Amino acid sequence: MKEIPIFFPNNITDLPPRYVVDYRASCLAMTSQNAMSTVDSLNDDVHVVDEALTEAASVSEVQLQGKNFLVTTSALVDQPEVISVALFPTGGNNQLGAPKTVELNTGDLVVVSARAVSIDSTSFKAAPLSPPLFRLVLVGSQGIIVSLALDENLVPDMANPLKVLFPEEYVPVALQSHITSTLLRPTMVEFLSSKRHHIVIALSPSLMIVDWMNSGKCEVWTESQCREDMKSRQRILDFSNFAFGRIDNGVVDMAPTAAVCVSSNKPKGNEGTDVVFTIHSDASIRKWLVDTDKSLRPFHVCTKIAKELPSPSTWNDARNSVAMSARLYGQTFALGLYIKTNSILEGESACNIWAFNGQITSSFDESLELWIPNDVQNVVSMAFNPTDPRCSLCAVFEYSKGTSSQNKSGIHVVMYPHDHIVIVGSQPEFMTTDSLDQIAAVERDRINALSYGETVLADFDEEESSPSVDEALNAVDALHLKFLFRPMFPRGNGTVLPPSDSCIRRALSKLVSNYRREQGMSIELETIKTLYEWRKRDKYRERISSFTNNYGRNATNSSQPMLESVYESYVRISREEEPKEEICEEIVIEGQTENGLLTEIETHQNRWRQLLRQIWEEEHILRLPLHVAWLNGYGLPVMLRGGVSSILTPPSQRRMANPLYLELDDACSRILSCIEADPSKSRYLYNIEGRVATYVSRFLLKPYPQSSIEDDLTCLGRWAAYKQGDLQNLRNALVAATTAGEILDWVRSNPQELLFSSDLDLNVFGPTDAGEFPNIQLRQAACTSLVRTVDAIRRAQLGKCLLLSALGTEGFVDKVALRRYMSVISVLWTSSQQLNMSVDANNATIHNIHFHERSVLPLNSSDPSFGNPPSGVLRPHNPRTTVLDADVISLANDPTASNYQSMFPWAVAGLVEVFTSRVFPDKGKGTDSLPPELSALPNPGGCAFSFDYSGLALRLLAPMVEFCIPEDSSEMLMMRTREMARCLLEALRKDSFPPNQKRKMLQLASQLLSPQAFSSRNDLNIVLMNEGLAYLSQLSSGTDPSDGRNLQALVRELLPTSTSAEVSDVLELECSRRLLSRVENIDEESRPLLQAVAEGFLLISRVHFRIHMFEKLITNGDSLDPVVEDSYYQYLIDVTSCAISEIREQFPESFLVKSNEYRSLWATKLKFAIRSARWNEAYDACFQRPLEPDRENNLGLLVKAMVDQGGLLDLIRLCRPFRSGESGDITDLYPIACEVLLHYSAEQDNYEARASSSGIRAITDYQGALYALHASQLQWQRAAQAMSLRYEKAVRCFRTRKDSFIANLKSTLIVDDLVLSSTAAANATMLVKEPMARFVTTGEYGWYSAYVPNNPGLPRNNSNHGGDDGEDDTYYYRGAVHLKTSSFRAIGLRTAYFDGCVVQSKVIETFCSNVSVLKDTERVIALLFDSGYYQKGLILALKMCEQYNEKYGRMRGNGLDTFAVYVADLLKSWLIPRSFEVSNGSKLRPTLNQLQIANDSFGKTSRAPFYAATSRSHALASLPGEAIAAALSTFVRKLTCEFSTAETPIALEVAECILRQNDAARLPVWLERLLLAADAEDSINGAFAPRRIGNSQEYLGNPQGLLSLYINESLFCEASDLVASVLNRHCTRIQNADKETRRLPSEGDIDYVPYDLIDTLYNLIQVAIDSSECDNEEKEKMQKARERMEKALLNYSKLLQNNEDGLNSARLLETY
C-alpha cells in the first residue's frame, strides 16, 4: 500500500478560521491568528504532546442532504490545545473533494475523543433557512461533553450556542461521590453506531451511556441490574442462579472499564441493536446488547473471564495500551483485543492481540492469539475490514529495529485473513507499504552521507586559489543551507517544504547552549548566526582544554596535583561563558594552514550533520502515526499522523507484459535494495547522488566527471550484483532475448510501480466546483505526490544505471541510462527551487486560472474556502513558492490537459500522469517548440509566476546536451542546443552568477551557436555556388513567389538533411526569397547548382541566427554586468567580423552588394562597436560599407553615438587637423561631425528634460561638444560662435519660462548655461589670431558654425552691422569687449540668482529685459550693488566702460569719466547710507564676507583688520553690526582714495554725502586729510591750491571745496578750524624753508587763499552769534573758532610781509 498525503494540519501558510471554544460560558468566539507567531518550544514532556495528538485524532463520516463527507480532527503539534478540523466531500470510486478547514482552540479542555455526527432534522431544532448542519462532539478527559454545529463549509451555527454537558449534569447524584479522579482515555469513550447521539463512557469506576444531544439523560450500566432485567423478562424468579442478587442503583458491581468498542447490525440506519464490548481491569470481557430506541439500559450482558489474557498487573500504563475492535457478521460477532504489557522478553514484542468470536445472543465461543512480529513497538490501530464480506482483521503496527545509530522505524500494515477453521488466521499477511517512514529513513541516510566539504575543496582546487577559512566555511554553509531550505528529495514529514521554523529553533536550542532567538531575523540568517556562535564556543573550549592539559602535565611533573582540579573546575565553569573576541580572533588565525583548513571544514561539516539530524529528530512527532480508520462509506483506510493526514491506496498493477522487462526491473530493485541495506554502501551511493545534484546545478560550467560517476556506479552495481549471485544469468538472458532497440525502450521507460496505479480511479482532489481554485492544502498534497513520483523514476533509473554498469553493456545504452538519470536529478533540483507569483501594481494577479472550458476564476478570489492565490506554500501572505507548486497550478490551467481533467478532475493521479508523460516520455519526444525536459517548468509566457526561467532551464537542458546519443534526432538536437544557448545568454543578465562564470557561459553559448555545431558537411563548393547564383540571376525576376513552387518545399528538397528550424531560417533571408522564388522547375542540370546555392544560404542563415541570439541579449532586458559587458561586446565584434570574412570569402562581390543580409552584418558590427565604445572598429565599419550612402549615414550615427556615450575625445582624435581653405571630403570626419552636432544642437532644448529627469538618464550636450570640436581644431572663432548660439538660446528659454517647480529647476540650469556660454565665447574670441576677426554674429546657424571651405572676408564690428542698443537683435555682431561684458554680467546675475536673500523674480526680470545692452548692464550693476556684491558690480562696470569707451570714447558728454560715475554712485547710493543703517542696527546687506572680498580686491590692504570696531561695548549682539560698519567705512575709504582725482571729485562728493546723513556731526579724519592733501608727498603746498611735483598723479585734495561744503552745511566751527589749519600748516612750511626768496611766482610757487569765502564765513559767524537761535555754548564755540581763524590769518599776513615779491604776486593773483 502507498501512503498518499491529503491534508497538513500544521501548515502555517494555510490560515483557516479559528474559534475559541469557551465551554464554561457555552459560547463560541472567532479569533484572529498570526500565522508567523508559532510556538518555538514543545511541552517539556514530549510524551504528553504525543498523547494529546493521539487523543484528538479521529476520522468520521457524516451525511448532509444526501452528500457524504469525511471529517478528520487533528491537534496542532506546536499548540496541542488547538484542533484542526477538515471536511472532505466524498464521491464514487473513492473520490475525495477539496477540504474545508477550521481550527478550534479548546483551551484547558483536554480532548480525548472527537466524533462528527450527522444531525437528524427531527431531533434538532434549526432555523428554517439554515444550511445543513452536523455536530462535532468533543469529549474531555474529565467527562465534559461539548458539541457544536457546523455546516458543509465548516462555518459554525452562531445562532445556536455550544451544547455542553458536565459530569455533574448527567452522572447520578448517588454515584458522583464514587467517581474517581482517573482521567478518561480514548478507548474509554465510544459512540453508538445506530444512534450517534449516544455515548458509552467508562467514567471510572462506572460504565454509563449518555444522550448528549436531546435530553442529557444518563444510564449507569451494571451487570447485576442487567441480569435482573433479563430474569424479569423471562419471568423466572430463581435467584439461586443469580450471583450477586439485586443491588441498589448507583452501586458499582464491576471492575473499572479499560476499553470500550461498539458494533451494530445496522450501521447506516437509525434503528437497530448495538453490541457493546468492554474489557475491565480484572481481565474480564463483557458483551452488552442495547436498543436505545426502547431504553438506555442494556437488555443482555455476557461475561467472559479471559484466563488466556495476561495478568492485569502486567498491563502497560500507557493511555493506548488497551484497545478493542468488533464487527458483526449476521448473528455472529468478531472481537479483536489488543493489550500491551510491561514484561518484555528479549526478541519478543510486548504487544498482544487476541481474536474472539461467538453468537451475539450467546456466550463467547473461542479465542485465538494472533502472531505479532518481534519488532513491533505499538499497535496504532486495528479494525475489521468493513468492506470485506469475510472476516479479516486489519492492523497497523509501529515497529523499530536496528541499532541506535542505524535505527529504522516505521509502520507495518498487516491483515489477518479469514480462516475456514477459526474466525481469522493467526499469521498476518504483510502489505508492501510505501510509507513516509521509509522516506524519512532515506532522508536520514542522506544527511549522514553529506560531504559538501570535498566539493568545496575540489572547487577551490579547480580555480587554483587558496581560500581562507571563512571563505571555505561560507561555501560549506551555502551548500548546507540549500540542502536544508530547498529540499529536492521527498521528505519524511509528507511535504516538499523545508522544516518548520519551530523545529529548526528547537534543534538549535538543544545543540547550542544559551541559544536566543532574535526577533525580526530570518530563520536562514538565524541558523547561520547560531552555527557561527557554536563554532566560536567550540574553538574557545578547545583552546581552554589544550591549555589545561598542558598545564596539568606541568603540574604533574612539579608534584602539584591540587592545581589540576582547580583548572578543571575553571574549564567546567567556562563552558557556560561567552568566549572573548580577542581569543576568537586568534583562533581564526590559527586555522589558516592547509591542515587547519581541512580540519575546520570537517569539523564544521560535522556541526551541520548534527544540526540536520537533530532537526530530523524534531520532526519525528510530525511522522508519529496516531490513528488509522477503516470506514464503511469510504473504501480506503485513512491514516492520521502528527503532521499529515493520508490515505492508504492499494498496490499498483504492473503494466508491462514482457517477462524480461519484469525480470530486469526486479533485478534493478534488488540491486538498489541491497546497496541501501548496507550502511557504508548506502552512504557512498547517496554521496554520489549529492555530487550529481551539485554538478547538475552548475549546468556545464564545470565539466561533468562522467568517468568518475560511471566508475563509482559500476563498483556499486557489481558489488550488489555479485552479492545477489545472478549477474551472469542476467547477462546471458539480456544478450539472448533482446535487441539494442528493446534495451533502449526499457531504459527510457518509466517504472512500472508509480505512486498510483493506472487502473485506480483515485480522485483525491475532485470533483471541484466550476472555477474553484485549489487551496494551499491541495497544492501541497499534489506537490508531495509529484515529487514522490519523480523520485520513483529516479530510483528506477538509478537501478538501471547500476545494473547496466554491472553487466558491462557495450554501446551507448549505459550512456542513455546515465543521461536519463541525471535528467531526473535535474528535474528534482529544479522543482525544489523557489519563485514568485507575479502581482501587478494594483496588487491584483495578472493571470486567470482556467479549470474548465466555461469557467474562469481570477486569482484574487476572496472565498475563504478557496486558497489565496498570491500566497505561496512557503510563508503566509507571501508570493514566494516552489517551482513544483507552480507546476501544479500551471497543469490545472493547461487547456491541453483537459482530457486528463475530465477523467480525474483535479486529481493527483491525473496530475502525475500528465506530468510524467510530458517530462519523461518513453520515446524522448517533446512538443513542437520545446524539449520534453522543459515541461518541468511552468510556462513563462502563460502563467502568473515570475522566475528565472533561463537559469532553471539550463539545469534541465545541460544533461541532455552534454550526453548526446545517436538516437537523438537532428530536430531535437537543434532544439536543445539553441534553447541552451538562448538560456545561457539570458542568464548573463542575472546577478546570481559571478563574472568568471559568466565568461564561461558566453564561451559555451558561442560554441553551441557556431555553424560547425549544426553541420557536419565540408566547405561550400564555391564554383558551383557562383554558377548557381549566375543561373538564378538570369531567370525572370518578375515571378511572384506565391505563384511559383512552394518555397518551403523547394528548400526542403534542396536541403534534405536540414531541420525544420533551419529551413525556416533560410526562408527568412531576403536573398533566398528573392532568388529562389524564380525557380519553377528543377532539372538534373540545375539541381547541383541550386543545392550549392541553398547550402550557401544555409550558411548565411546560421551566421545570422548566431548573431541574432547575441544581439537579442543586448536589445532586450536589463543591462549586463559591467565586468562582463566589455568582454561580451568585444566577443560579439569578433564573431561578427569572422562572419563577414567568411561570407566575403564564399560569395562574389556582385551578390554581396545586393544582399541585405551582408549589409546588415556591417550594421550589426557597427552597432556592437558603438555600444562597446570601440570607436576605431566602428570607424572602420563605417568605411567598409559596400554602398556610399550607407557610409555617410553611418558616419553621422557614429558621431552622434560617440558624443552620446562620452567619446568626444576619441571623436577629436579621429578628426584630421583642419586647414583653412581645404575642401572637405568623405574621409574627413571634422565637417561631418560639425554638421551633425550643429543639427542636434540647433534642435536641442534639454533644459526641460534635465529639470524633470531624476539624474539617471544622461542628456548629451551637443553644443558643448561642438565647441570642444572647434577648439580642438583651433577654430576659435567657430568655437565662440557655437557658444554665442548657446547663450542666445539660453536667453530665449529664460524669457519663455513659466512659474513652477520644474520651471525653477529649469531656470537654474539656464542661469548656469548663461555663465558657461558667455565665458567660453569671450575666451575663445580672445584666442583668435587675427584681431579683425575677433567677433561673432548672433542668431546665425551657419557659416561660422559649420564647415566652410573658403571663408570670405568679414566686416569689422562697427555700428553699420547692428547696434549694441538693440536696434536689430536678430543678426548683429558682437566684439570681444562686448562678449567679455556679457560674461561678467552673466556671472554677476548668477551670483544674485543663487543668493537666497535676493528676490529671484527681480533677477529674472533683469535677465529678460531687452531695452539695450548698456541699460541692461546698468540694471545688473545696480542689482549687484544693492545685493552687496560690490566687487562683481565694479568689475562689470569696468568692463562696460571699456565697451562704452570703445564705441563712444572715454569721457561722457558732461566731461566726466565713465567708471568714476559708477564708483561715485556706489559710494553715495549704497555704501555710505548702508554704513549708517548698519550702525543703527538694520539687518541689511552687505555681509561681512562680501565686504572682505571687496576690501581685498581694491586699494592697499591695511595691516589692521578692517572689521575691528573702534568702540568698546559689553553688548555682544551689537558687535556684528559694528564690525560691518567698520568694514563699510574701510571700503568707502579705499574707493575714495583710489578713484578720487581732480577731474572726478569723488572725495568731495563723499564728504557731502556723509555730512547730509542723519546725525553726521563731522567728517572722518581720513577724509578731511584727503581733501586737505595733508598726507600728500609729491606736492608743493600752495595753501588752498596745492600743486603736483613733476608727473605725479597723486590726488592733492580740494581744501576750498571742503570749505565751501562746511559753509553750506552751516558747520562754521569746522570751517573756521579748516581755514586755521590750512593757513597754519602753510605758515609752518614757509618758516621751515631754507631761503624764502626762492618762493618765486615765476617758478610756480604761488599761494592761494579764498579771502572772499573767509569773509563770508566771518560774517555768517557774526550773524549766528547775533541770532537768538543758538545757545550760549554754541555761540562761545563759534566765537573761539573765529578767533583761531583770525589768529591764523594774522600769522599768515606777517609771513607774507617778509617777502615783498611774494605778497605782490599774491595780490596780483587775487585780482585775476
Short mmCIF file of N, CA, C and O in Angstrom, two decimals, residues 1562 1565 1568-1575 1581-1584 1599-1600 1602-1603 1606 1612-1630 1648-1650 1654 1657 1680-1689 1691-1692 1695:
data_model
loop_
_atom_site.label_atom_id
_atom_site.label_comp_id
_atom_site.label_asym_id
_atom_site.label_seq_id
_atom_site.Cartn_x
_atom_site.Cartn_y
_atom_site.Cartn_z
N ARG A 1562 30.51 115.41 11.91
CA ARG A 1562 31.69 115.87 11.19
C ARG A 1562 32.19 114.74 10.30
O ARG A 1562 31.76 113.59 10.42
N VAL A 1565 38.31 111.65 9.85
CA VAL A 1565 39.61 112.31 9.83
C VAL A 1565 40.32 112.05 8.51
O VAL A 1565 40.93 112.96 7.92
N GLU A 1568 38.95 114.26 5.74
CA GLU A 1568 39.41 115.64 5.82
C GLU A 1568 40.86 115.77 5.38
O GLU A 1568 41.23 116.68 4.63
N ARG A 1569 41.68 114.85 5.83
CA ARG A 1569 43.09 114.90 5.46
C ARG A 1569 43.26 114.68 3.96
O ARG A 1569 44.17 115.23 3.34
N LEU A 1570 42.38 113.82 3.38
CA LEU A 1570 42.45 113.59 1.93
C LEU A 1570 42.08 114.84 1.17
O LEU A 1570 42.75 115.23 0.19
N LEU A 1571 41.04 115.53 1.62
CA LEU A 1571 40.61 116.75 0.93
C LEU A 1571 41.59 117.90 1.16
O LEU A 1571 41.71 118.80 0.32
N LEU A 1572 42.27 117.85 2.29
CA LEU A 1572 43.24 118.90 2.58
C LEU A 1572 44.63 118.57 2.08
O LEU A 1572 45.56 119.40 2.22
N ALA A 1573 44.80 117.34 1.48
CA ALA A 1573 46.11 116.90 0.98
C ALA A 1573 47.14 116.94 2.07
O ALA A 1573 48.31 117.32 1.86
N ALA A 1574 46.71 116.54 3.26
CA ALA A 1574 47.62 116.60 4.40
C ALA A 1574 48.72 115.56 4.31
O ALA A 1574 49.82 115.77 4.84
N ASP A 1575 48.44 114.46 3.66
CA ASP A 1575 49.40 113.37 3.58
C ASP A 1575 50.06 113.28 2.22
O ASP A 1575 50.71 112.28 1.90
N ASN A 1581 53.02 122.86 -1.43
CA ASN A 1581 51.91 123.47 -0.71
C ASN A 1581 51.62 124.85 -1.26
O ASN A 1581 52.46 125.74 -1.24
N GLY A 1582 50.45 125.04 -1.76
CA GLY A 1582 50.01 126.36 -2.25
C GLY A 1582 48.81 126.83 -1.49
O GLY A 1582 47.89 127.40 -2.10
N ALA A 1583 48.83 126.55 -0.17
CA ALA A 1583 47.70 126.91 0.70
C ALA A 1583 46.46 126.17 0.26
O ALA A 1583 46.41 124.93 0.37
N PHE A 1584 45.47 126.89 -0.24
CA PHE A 1584 44.23 126.25 -0.67
C PHE A 1584 44.31 125.71 -2.10
O PHE A 1584 43.33 125.25 -2.63
N PRO A 1599 40.84 121.77 -0.67
CA PRO A 1599 40.51 122.47 0.57
C PRO A 1599 39.42 123.52 0.38
O PRO A 1599 38.57 123.70 1.25
N GLN A 1600 39.46 124.23 -0.74
CA GLN A 1600 38.44 125.24 -0.97
C GLN A 1600 37.07 124.62 -1.09
O GLN A 1600 36.10 125.13 -0.55
N LEU A 1602 36.10 121.85 0.28
CA LEU A 1602 35.68 121.40 1.60
C LEU A 1602 35.19 122.58 2.43
O LEU A 1602 34.21 122.45 3.18
N LEU A 1603 35.90 123.72 2.28
CA LEU A 1603 35.47 124.91 3.00
C LEU A 1603 34.08 125.35 2.57
O LEU A 1603 33.22 125.70 3.40
N TYR A 1606 31.55 123.02 4.15
CA TYR A 1606 31.28 123.31 5.55
C TYR A 1606 30.38 124.52 5.70
O TYR A 1606 29.46 124.54 6.54
N PHE A 1612 30.14 126.14 10.91
CA PHE A 1612 31.02 127.30 10.98
C PHE A 1612 32.26 127.02 11.79
O PHE A 1612 33.35 127.51 11.48
N CYS A 1613 32.10 126.25 12.84
CA CYS A 1613 33.27 125.93 13.66
C CYS A 1613 34.27 125.12 12.85
O CYS A 1613 35.48 125.36 12.88
N GLU A 1614 33.77 124.10 12.14
CA GLU A 1614 34.63 123.23 11.34
C GLU A 1614 35.26 124.05 10.21
O GLU A 1614 36.45 123.84 9.85
N ALA A 1615 34.49 124.95 9.61
CA ALA A 1615 35.04 125.77 8.54
C ALA A 1615 36.14 126.69 9.07
O ALA A 1615 37.20 126.87 8.42
N SER A 1616 35.91 127.29 10.23
CA SER A 1616 36.94 128.16 10.81
C SER A 1616 38.19 127.38 11.14
O SER A 1616 39.32 127.83 10.88
N ASP A 1617 38.01 126.18 11.73
CA ASP A 1617 39.16 125.35 12.03
C ASP A 1617 39.88 124.92 10.76
O ASP A 1617 41.12 124.77 10.76
N LEU A 1618 39.12 124.68 9.66
CA LEU A 1618 39.73 124.30 8.39
C LEU A 1618 40.63 125.43 7.87
O LEU A 1618 41.77 125.20 7.44
N VAL A 1619 40.17 126.69 7.94
CA VAL A 1619 40.97 127.83 7.47
C VAL A 1619 42.22 127.98 8.32
O VAL A 1619 43.34 128.15 7.83
N ALA A 1620 42.02 127.83 9.64
CA ALA A 1620 43.16 127.96 10.53
C ALA A 1620 44.17 126.85 10.30
O ALA A 1620 45.39 127.08 10.32
N SER A 1621 43.67 125.65 10.06
CA SER A 1621 44.58 124.52 9.86
C SER A 1621 45.38 124.68 8.59
O SER A 1621 46.59 124.45 8.56
N VAL A 1622 44.74 125.10 7.49
CA VAL A 1622 45.45 125.25 6.22
C VAL A 1622 46.48 126.36 6.31
O VAL A 1622 47.64 126.20 5.86
N LEU A 1623 46.09 127.46 6.90
CA LEU A 1623 47.00 128.58 6.97
C LEU A 1623 48.16 128.31 7.92
O LEU A 1623 49.31 128.67 7.63
N ASN A 1624 47.86 127.65 9.06
CA ASN A 1624 48.95 127.33 10.00
C ASN A 1624 49.93 126.34 9.37
O ASN A 1624 51.15 126.47 9.56
N ARG A 1625 49.40 125.35 8.67
CA ARG A 1625 50.30 124.40 8.03
C ARG A 1625 51.12 125.07 6.97
O ARG A 1625 52.32 124.79 6.81
N HIS A 1626 50.53 125.99 6.23
CA HIS A 1626 51.27 126.71 5.20
C HIS A 1626 52.33 127.61 5.82
O HIS A 1626 53.45 127.70 5.30
N CYS A 1627 51.99 128.20 6.90
CA CYS A 1627 52.97 129.06 7.58
C CYS A 1627 54.15 128.24 8.10
O CYS A 1627 55.30 128.70 8.07
N THR A 1628 53.86 127.09 8.59
CA THR A 1628 54.93 126.23 9.10
C THR A 1628 55.89 125.85 8.00
O THR A 1628 57.12 125.84 8.18
N ARG A 1629 55.39 125.55 6.83
CA ARG A 1629 56.26 125.20 5.72
C ARG A 1629 57.09 126.41 5.27
O ARG A 1629 58.23 126.27 4.87
N ILE A 1630 56.48 127.59 5.33
CA ILE A 1630 57.24 128.79 4.94
C ILE A 1630 58.38 129.03 5.91
O ILE A 1630 59.51 129.38 5.52
N TYR A 1648 47.39 130.34 -2.65
CA TYR A 1648 46.04 130.80 -2.94
C TYR A 1648 45.23 130.68 -1.67
O TYR A 1648 45.20 129.61 -1.03
N VAL A 1649 44.60 131.83 -1.30
CA VAL A 1649 43.71 131.87 -0.12
C VAL A 1649 42.39 132.49 -0.58
O VAL A 1649 42.38 133.61 -1.09
N PRO A 1650 41.25 131.77 -0.38
CA PRO A 1650 39.95 132.32 -0.80
C PRO A 1650 39.42 133.32 0.23
O PRO A 1650 38.63 132.95 1.12
N ILE A 1654 36.41 133.37 3.12
CA ILE A 1654 36.73 133.58 4.53
C ILE A 1654 35.94 134.75 5.08
O ILE A 1654 35.42 134.71 6.20
N LEU A 1657 32.47 133.59 5.65
CA LEU A 1657 32.40 132.78 6.85
C LEU A 1657 32.40 133.66 8.10
O LEU A 1657 31.65 133.42 9.06
N LYS A 1680 35.22 131.35 19.58
CA LYS A 1680 36.57 130.88 19.74
C LYS A 1680 37.13 130.38 18.41
O LYS A 1680 38.32 130.58 18.11
N ALA A 1681 36.31 129.69 17.60
CA ALA A 1681 36.79 129.22 16.31
C ALA A 1681 37.14 130.38 15.40
O ALA A 1681 38.13 130.33 14.65
N ARG A 1682 36.32 131.42 15.42
CA ARG A 1682 36.63 132.60 14.58
C ARG A 1682 37.90 133.28 15.05
O ARG A 1682 38.70 133.77 14.25
N GLU A 1683 38.12 133.30 16.37
CA GLU A 1683 39.34 133.91 16.87
C GLU A 1683 40.55 133.12 16.42
O GLU A 1683 41.59 133.69 16.09
N ARG A 1684 40.42 131.76 16.40
CA ARG A 1684 41.54 130.96 15.92
C ARG A 1684 41.80 131.22 14.45
O ARG A 1684 42.94 131.24 13.97
N MET A 1685 40.73 131.42 13.66
CA MET A 1685 40.89 131.74 12.24
C MET A 1685 41.54 133.08 12.05
O MET A 1685 42.42 133.27 11.20
N GLU A 1686 41.16 134.09 12.86
CA GLU A 1686 41.73 135.42 12.77
C GLU A 1686 43.23 135.37 13.12
O GLU A 1686 44.06 136.02 12.47
N LYS A 1687 43.55 134.61 14.11
CA LYS A 1687 44.94 134.48 14.51
C LYS A 1687 45.77 133.87 13.41
O LYS A 1687 46.90 134.30 13.13
N ALA A 1688 45.23 132.84 12.73
CA ALA A 1688 45.96 132.20 11.63
C ALA A 1688 46.13 133.18 10.48
O ALA A 1688 47.19 133.21 9.80
N LEU A 1689 45.11 134.02 10.21
CA LEU A 1689 45.21 134.99 9.13
C LEU A 1689 46.28 136.02 9.45
O LEU A 1689 47.06 136.45 8.58
N ASN A 1691 48.89 135.63 11.40
CA ASN A 1691 50.20 134.98 11.31
C ASN A 1691 50.62 134.82 9.85
O ASN A 1691 51.79 135.01 9.50
N TYR A 1692 49.65 134.45 9.01
CA TYR A 1692 49.95 134.31 7.58
C TYR A 1692 50.33 135.65 6.96
O TYR A 1692 51.23 135.72 6.12
N LEU A 1695 53.95 136.63 7.77
CA LEU A 1695 54.92 135.89 6.97
C LEU A 1695 54.98 136.43 5.55
O LEU A 1695 56.04 136.42 4.91
#
